[in-house]
Amino acid sequence: MSFPYLRPRRLRKNLYLRDLVAETRVSPRDFIFPIFVKEGISEPEPINSMPGQYRWPVEKVTKIVSDALELGVRNVLIFGIPSYKDELGSSAYSKDGVVQRAVKKIRKEFGDEVVIHTDVCLCHYTTHGHCGLLTRKCVGDFCRDVIDNDSTIELLGKVAVTHAEAGADVVAPSSMMDGMVRTIRKALDEAGFTDVAIMSYAAKYASAFYGPFREAADNAPQKGDRRTYQMDPRNGEEAIKEVALDVEEGADILMVKPALAYLDVIRRVREAFPHYPLAAYNVSGEYSMVKVAAANGLVDEKKIILEILHAIKRAGANVIITYHALEAAQWLKEGLDRELF
Ligand code: PBG
């Protein structure tokens, strides 16, 4: 008798056998493609920090949406870059704000062929670049600038309603304010949008992986950082607390962000909340690191991107928000997931 007699390699013998027993399959139907829409431009503008991505004028946004649909990517997430900013982020809830106009245009052009998600936050719209309203708080003689949680969530409710009025299917609050999901749910319901879903950035970390996005969307805080609202990267258990609150407040889809350095968090949330759709945001830094490494010939671009997307799904996410969506959809169509693994 020969030894060993247990040989896992038997199932790795060839392409089609490996494909048969592969545990994870990624499809364009898993993807949400983020799209930046900017006021005051007439042509798509390349984003230097994110090779291959563009800021789109409202007038031409249907072009990129139609590219996505053609590749089978039916879900898009709209981020706005307004030309007017103020302390209160008022263009975030203006009826003819950049996101509101883009959503209307996309809906009019494609009807129910596309699912429209919108980012609900103030950071792109405030002069100070924070995700909430700033107030000065004094205790005795000591004063500091703080983000005022409760007035912020009221405004986020207003933002969400204007997105729903424009035709959004899903609103995605990303500010990490306490109670934001409940306030938004209440505002939507009171305005009659009981059918608009909430995808909550439930466990969003204060991450350096957002670096390239801040150039893309011009939303960097002018002073300070986001550590008083986004989570500490050292914490994993706390993610369960954050997610539990959003579930209780009425979130329909949960999200962990970023994805790659947080695959353990994705797995924990998946196990703690097995009955909820779970999204993972494959963020700008994760995207750009791969693009730059590939452009320098250091990694095999297609293979590494498909590996990343499969890893996110294997960790437990069933929805992947990714800037790679269109190229990956094309590669999947060509069967590269099978050819490369
Ligand atoms: C802001 C927001 C950020 C991202 C999505 N929404 C950045 C931030 O918190 O500064 C990051 C996305 C990415 O890096 O791809 N509300």
Coordinates of C-alpha atoms and ligand atoms in Angstrom, one line a residue:
M1 CA 0.0 0.0 0.0
S2 CA 1.3 3.4 -0.9
F3 CA 1.4 6.4 1.4
P4 CA 0.0 9.0 1.6
Y5 CA -3.5 7.7 0.7
L6 CA -5.2 11.0 1.5
R7 CA -4.2 13.2 -1.4
P8 CA -6.0 16.6 -1.7
R9 CA -3.9 17.2 -4.8
R10 CA -6.2 14.7 -6.7
L11 CA -8.8 17.4 -7.0
R12 CA -6.3 20.0 -8.3
K13 CA -5.2 17.9 -11.3
N14 CA -6.8 20.0 -14.0
L15 CA -8.6 23.3 -14.7
Y16 CA -12.0 21.8 -15.0
L17 CA -11.8 19.7 -11.9
R18 CA -10.5 22.6 -9.9
D19 CA -13.4 24.6 -11.3
L20 CA -15.9 22.0 -10.3
V21 CA -14.9 22.0 -6.7
A22 CA -14.2 25.7 -6.3
E23 CA -16.1 26.9 -3.3
T24 CA -16.5 30.5 -4.3
R25 CA -17.8 32.1 -7.5
V26 CA -17.8 35.7 -8.3
S27 CA -20.2 37.2 -10.8
P28 CA -20.9 40.7 -12.1
R29 CA -24.2 40.4 -10.3
D30 CA -22.3 40.7 -7.0
F31 CA -20.8 44.0 -7.9
I32 CA -21.8 47.6 -7.1
F33 CA -19.8 50.1 -9.2
P34 CA -19.1 53.5 -7.6
I35 CA -19.5 56.5 -9.9
F36 CA -18.3 60.0 -9.2
V37 CA -20.5 62.8 -10.6
K38 CA -19.1 66.3 -10.6
E39 CA -20.6 69.7 -11.2
G40 CA -19.0 72.2 -13.4
I41 CA -17.3 70.0 -15.9
S42 CA -18.4 69.1 -19.4
E43 CA -16.1 66.0 -20.1
P44 CA -15.2 63.0 -18.0
E45 CA -12.1 63.9 -15.9
P46 CA -9.5 61.3 -15.1
I47 CA -8.8 60.8 -11.4
N48 CA -5.0 60.8 -11.0
S49 CA -5.0 59.0 -7.7
M50 CA -7.2 56.2 -9.1
P51 CA -5.9 55.1 -12.6
G52 CA -8.8 54.1 -14.9
Q53 CA -11.5 56.0 -12.9
Y54 CA -13.2 59.3 -13.9
R55 CA -15.3 62.0 -12.5
W56 CA -18.4 62.4 -14.8
P57 CA -20.5 65.4 -15.6
V58 CA -24.2 64.8 -15.0
E59 CA -24.8 65.3 -18.7
K60 CA -22.7 62.3 -19.6
V61 CA -23.1 60.0 -16.6
T62 CA -25.5 57.8 -18.6
K63 CA -22.5 56.7 -20.8
I64 CA -20.7 55.0 -17.9
V65 CA -23.9 53.5 -16.6
S66 CA -24.6 52.0 -20.0
D67 CA -21.1 50.6 -20.1
A68 CA -21.8 48.9 -16.7
L69 CA -25.2 47.5 -17.8
E70 CA -23.7 46.1 -20.9
L71 CA -21.2 44.1 -18.8
G72 CA -24.0 42.9 -16.5
V73 CA -23.2 45.2 -13.7
R74 CA -26.6 46.4 -12.7
N75 CA -25.9 48.2 -9.4
V76 CA -24.2 51.6 -9.2
L77 CA -23.3 53.8 -6.2
I78 CA -23.4 57.5 -6.9
F79 CA -21.0 60.0 -5.2
G80 CA -21.4 63.7 -5.8
I81 CA -18.8 66.4 -6.1
P82 CA -20.7 69.7 -5.9
S83 CA -19.3 73.1 -7.0
Y84 CA -20.8 74.9 -4.0
K85 CA -19.9 74.0 -0.4
D86 CA -20.8 75.6 2.9
E87 CA -20.6 75.0 6.6
L88 CA -23.9 73.1 6.6
G89 CA -23.4 71.1 3.5
S90 CA -26.6 72.5 2.0
S91 CA -26.0 71.3 -1.5
A92 CA -26.2 67.7 -0.2
Y93 CA -30.0 68.1 0.3
S94 CA -30.8 70.5 -2.5
K95 CA -33.4 69.2 -4.9
D96 CA -31.2 69.9 -7.8
G97 CA -28.0 68.9 -6.3
V98 CA -25.5 67.0 -8.3
V99 CA -26.5 63.5 -7.0
Q100 CA -30.2 64.3 -7.3
R101 CA -29.8 65.4 -10.9
A102 CA -27.6 62.4 -11.8
V103 CA -30.1 60.0 -10.3
K104 CA -33.0 61.5 -12.2
K105 CA -31.1 61.3 -15.4
I106 CA -30.0 57.7 -14.9
R107 CA -33.5 56.6 -13.9
K108 CA -35.1 58.4 -16.8
E109 CA -32.7 56.8 -19.3
F110 CA -32.6 53.2 -17.9
G111 CA -35.8 52.8 -15.8
D112 CA -35.6 49.6 -13.7
E113 CA -32.7 48.2 -15.7
V114 CA -30.4 49.7 -13.1
V115 CA -30.4 49.7 -9.3
I116 CA -29.3 53.1 -8.0
H117 CA -27.5 53.4 -4.7
T118 CA -26.5 56.8 -3.4
D119 CA -23.9 57.8 -0.8
V120 CA -25.5 59.8 2.0
C121 CA -22.9 61.9 3.7
L122 CA -22.0 65.6 4.2
C123 CA -18.2 65.4 3.7
H124 CA -18.2 66.3 0.0
Y125 CA -20.6 69.2 0.7
T126 CA -19.1 70.9 3.7
T127 CA -16.3 73.5 3.5
H128 CA -14.6 71.8 6.5
G129 CA -14.8 68.4 4.9
H130 CA -16.2 66.6 7.9
C131 CA -19.0 64.1 7.7
G132 CA -21.1 66.0 10.2
L133 CA -21.9 69.5 11.3
L134 CA -19.2 71.3 13.3
T135 CA -20.0 73.2 16.5
R136 CA -17.9 74.8 19.1
K137 CA -18.4 73.3 22.5
C138 CA -17.1 74.8 25.7
V139 CA -16.9 73.4 29.2
G140 CA -15.8 76.1 31.5
D141 CA -13.0 77.9 29.7
F142 CA -12.0 75.0 27.6
C143 CA -13.5 75.0 24.1
R144 CA -13.2 72.6 21.2
D145 CA -14.7 71.9 17.8
V146 CA -16.9 68.9 17.8
I147 CA -19.0 67.1 15.3
D148 CA -22.6 67.5 16.4
N149 CA -24.1 64.0 16.1
D150 CA -27.8 64.8 16.5
S151 CA -28.2 67.8 14.2
T152 CA -26.1 65.9 11.6
I153 CA -28.4 62.8 11.6
E154 CA -31.5 65.1 11.1
L155 CA -29.8 66.5 8.0
L156 CA -28.8 63.1 6.7
G157 CA -32.5 62.2 6.9
K158 CA -33.2 65.2 4.6
V159 CA -30.4 64.2 2.2
A160 CA -31.8 60.6 2.0
V161 CA -35.3 61.9 1.2
T162 CA -34.1 64.1 -1.7
H163 CA -32.2 61.1 -3.1
A164 CA -35.4 59.0 -2.8
E165 CA -37.4 61.7 -4.5
A166 CA -34.9 61.7 -7.4
G167 CA -35.4 58.0 -7.7
A168 CA -32.7 56.2 -5.7
D169 CA -33.5 52.6 -4.8
V170 CA -31.0 52.3 -1.9
V171 CA -29.5 55.0 0.2
A172 CA -26.1 54.3 1.7
P173 CA -25.2 56.4 4.8
S174 CA -21.5 56.5 5.3
S175 CA -20.9 59.1 8.0
M176 CA -20.8 56.7 11.0
M177 CA -22.9 59.0 13.1
D178 CA -24.8 57.3 16.0
G179 CA -28.4 56.8 15.2
M180 CA -28.1 57.7 11.5
V181 CA -29.9 54.6 10.3
R182 CA -33.0 55.1 12.5
T183 CA -33.3 58.8 11.6
I184 CA -33.0 58.1 7.9
R185 CA -35.5 55.2 8.1
K186 CA -37.9 57.5 9.9
A187 CA -37.5 60.4 7.4
L188 CA -37.9 58.1 4.4
D189 CA -41.0 56.5 5.9
E190 CA -42.6 59.8 6.8
A191 CA -42.0 61.0 3.3
G192 CA -43.7 57.9 1.9
F193 CA -40.5 56.1 0.7
T194 CA -41.1 52.9 2.7
D195 CA -39.7 50.9 -0.2
V196 CA -36.3 52.6 -0.3
A197 CA -33.7 50.4 1.3
I198 CA -30.8 51.4 3.5
M199 CA -27.3 50.0 3.0
S200 CA -25.5 51.0 6.1
Y201 CA -21.8 51.5 6.3
A202 CA -22.2 49.7 9.6
A203 CA -18.5 49.0 10.4
K204 CA -16.5 51.7 8.7
Y205 CA -12.9 52.2 9.9
A206 CA -10.8 55.3 10.1
S207 CA -8.6 54.0 7.4
A208 CA -5.6 55.2 5.5
F209 CA -6.9 53.1 2.6
Y210 CA -9.3 56.0 1.7
G211 CA -6.4 58.2 0.6
P212 CA -6.9 58.2 -3.2
F213 CA -10.7 58.7 -2.7
R214 CA -10.1 62.0 -1.0
E215 CA -8.3 63.3 -4.0
A216 CA -11.0 61.9 -6.2
A217 CA -14.0 63.4 -4.3
D218 CA -12.4 66.4 -2.7
N219 CA -13.7 65.5 0.8
A220 CA -10.6 65.6 3.0
P221 CA -11.2 67.2 6.4
Q222 CA -9.6 70.6 6.4
K223 CA -8.7 70.3 10.1
G224 CA -8.5 67.2 12.2
D225 CA -9.4 63.7 11.0
R226 CA -12.3 61.3 11.2
R227 CA -11.3 59.3 14.3
T228 CA -14.1 60.6 16.5
Y229 CA -16.7 58.9 14.3
Q230 CA -15.0 56.2 12.2
M231 CA -13.8 53.0 13.9
D232 CA -10.4 52.3 15.3
P233 CA -8.6 49.8 13.1
R234 CA -7.5 47.9 16.2
N235 CA -11.0 46.8 17.0
G236 CA -12.9 43.8 15.7
E237 CA -15.4 43.0 18.5
E238 CA -16.6 46.6 18.3
A239 CA -17.7 45.9 14.7
I240 CA -20.3 43.5 16.0
K241 CA -21.7 46.2 18.3
E242 CA -21.8 48.7 15.5
V243 CA -23.5 46.3 13.1
A244 CA -26.0 45.2 15.8
L245 CA -27.1 48.8 16.3
D246 CA -27.6 49.3 12.6
V247 CA -29.6 46.1 12.4
E248 CA -31.8 47.2 15.2
E249 CA -32.2 50.6 13.6
G250 CA -33.5 49.1 10.4
A251 CA -30.6 48.6 8.0
D252 CA -31.4 46.3 5.1
I253 CA -27.9 45.7 3.8
L254 CA -24.8 45.8 6.1
M255 CA -21.4 46.9 5.1
V256 CA -17.8 46.4 6.3
K257 CA -15.3 48.9 5.0
P258 CA -12.5 48.7 3.9
A259 CA -12.4 45.1 2.8
L260 CA -8.9 43.7 2.5
A261 CA -7.3 44.5 5.8
Y262 CA -10.6 43.6 7.4
L263 CA -11.5 40.2 5.9
D264 CA -11.6 38.9 9.5
V265 CA -14.3 41.5 10.3
I266 CA -16.3 40.5 7.2
R267 CA -16.1 36.9 8.5
R268 CA -17.2 37.8 12.0
V269 CA -20.1 39.9 10.8
R270 CA -21.1 37.2 8.4
E271 CA -21.2 34.7 11.3
A272 CA -22.9 37.0 13.8
F273 CA -25.6 38.1 11.3
P274 CA -26.1 35.2 8.9
H275 CA -29.5 36.4 7.8
Y276 CA -28.5 39.8 6.4
P277 CA -27.0 40.7 3.0
L278 CA -23.4 41.8 3.7
A279 CA -21.5 44.2 1.5
A280 CA -17.8 44.8 1.6
Y281 CA -16.2 48.0 0.2
N282 CA -13.1 47.3 -1.8
V283 CA -11.9 50.9 -1.3
S284 CA -9.8 53.4 -3.3
G285 CA -6.5 52.6 -1.6
E286 CA -6.9 48.9 -2.2
Y287 CA -7.7 49.7 -5.9
S288 CA -4.9 52.1 -6.5
M289 CA -2.2 49.9 -4.8
V290 CA -3.0 47.1 -7.2
K291 CA -3.2 49.4 -10.2
V292 CA 0.2 51.0 -9.5
A293 CA 1.9 47.7 -8.7
A294 CA 0.5 46.3 -12.0
A295 CA 1.5 49.3 -14.0
N296 CA 5.1 48.7 -12.7
G297 CA 5.0 45.0 -13.7
L298 CA 5.2 43.8 -10.2
V299 CA 2.0 41.7 -10.2
D300 CA -0.3 40.0 -12.7
E301 CA -3.1 42.5 -12.8
K302 CA -6.0 40.3 -13.9
K303 CA -5.0 37.5 -11.6
I304 CA -4.5 39.6 -8.5
I305 CA -7.8 41.5 -9.0
L306 CA -9.8 38.3 -9.4
E307 CA -8.0 36.8 -6.4
I308 CA -8.9 39.8 -4.3
L309 CA -12.6 39.7 -5.4
H310 CA -12.8 36.0 -4.6
A311 CA -11.2 36.5 -1.3
I312 CA -13.7 39.1 -0.3
K313 CA -16.5 36.8 -1.2
R314 CA -14.9 33.8 0.5
A315 CA -14.6 35.9 3.7
G316 CA -18.4 36.2 3.7
A317 CA -19.5 39.2 1.7
N318 CA -22.2 38.6 -0.9
V319 CA -22.0 42.1 -2.3
I320 CA -18.8 43.8 -3.4
I321 CA -18.5 47.5 -3.9
T322 CA -15.5 47.8 -6.2
Y323 CA -13.9 50.2 -8.7
H324 CA -12.7 47.0 -10.5
A325 CA -16.4 46.1 -11.3
L326 CA -16.3 46.8 -15.1
E327 CA -12.9 45.3 -15.9
A328 CA -13.6 42.3 -13.6
A329 CA -17.0 41.7 -15.3
Q330 CA -15.3 41.6 -18.6
W331 CA -12.7 39.1 -17.4
L332 CA -15.4 36.9 -15.8
K333 CA -17.3 37.0 -19.1
E334 CA -14.1 35.7 -20.8
G335 CA -13.9 32.9 -18.2
L336 CA -10.6 34.1 -16.7
D337 CA -11.7 33.1 -13.2
R338 CA -11.4 29.5 -14.4
E339 CA -8.4 30.0 -16.6
L340 CA -6.3 31.7 -14.0
F341 CA -7.0 29.6 -10.9
Ligands
PBG1 C1 -17.1 59.5 2.9 C2 -16.7 58.3 2.2 C3 -15.4 57.9 2.0 C4 -15.4 56.8 1.2 C5 -16.7 56.6 0.9 N1 -17.5 57.5 1.5 C6 -14.1 58.4 2.5 C7 -13.9 58.9 3.8 O1 -14.5 58.5 4.8 O2 -13.1 59.9 3.9 C8 -14.2 56.1 0.8 C9 -14.2 55.2 -0.3 C10 -12.9 54.8 -0.9 O3 -11.9 55.1 -0.3 O4 -13.0 54.2 -1.9 N2 -18.3 59.5 3.5

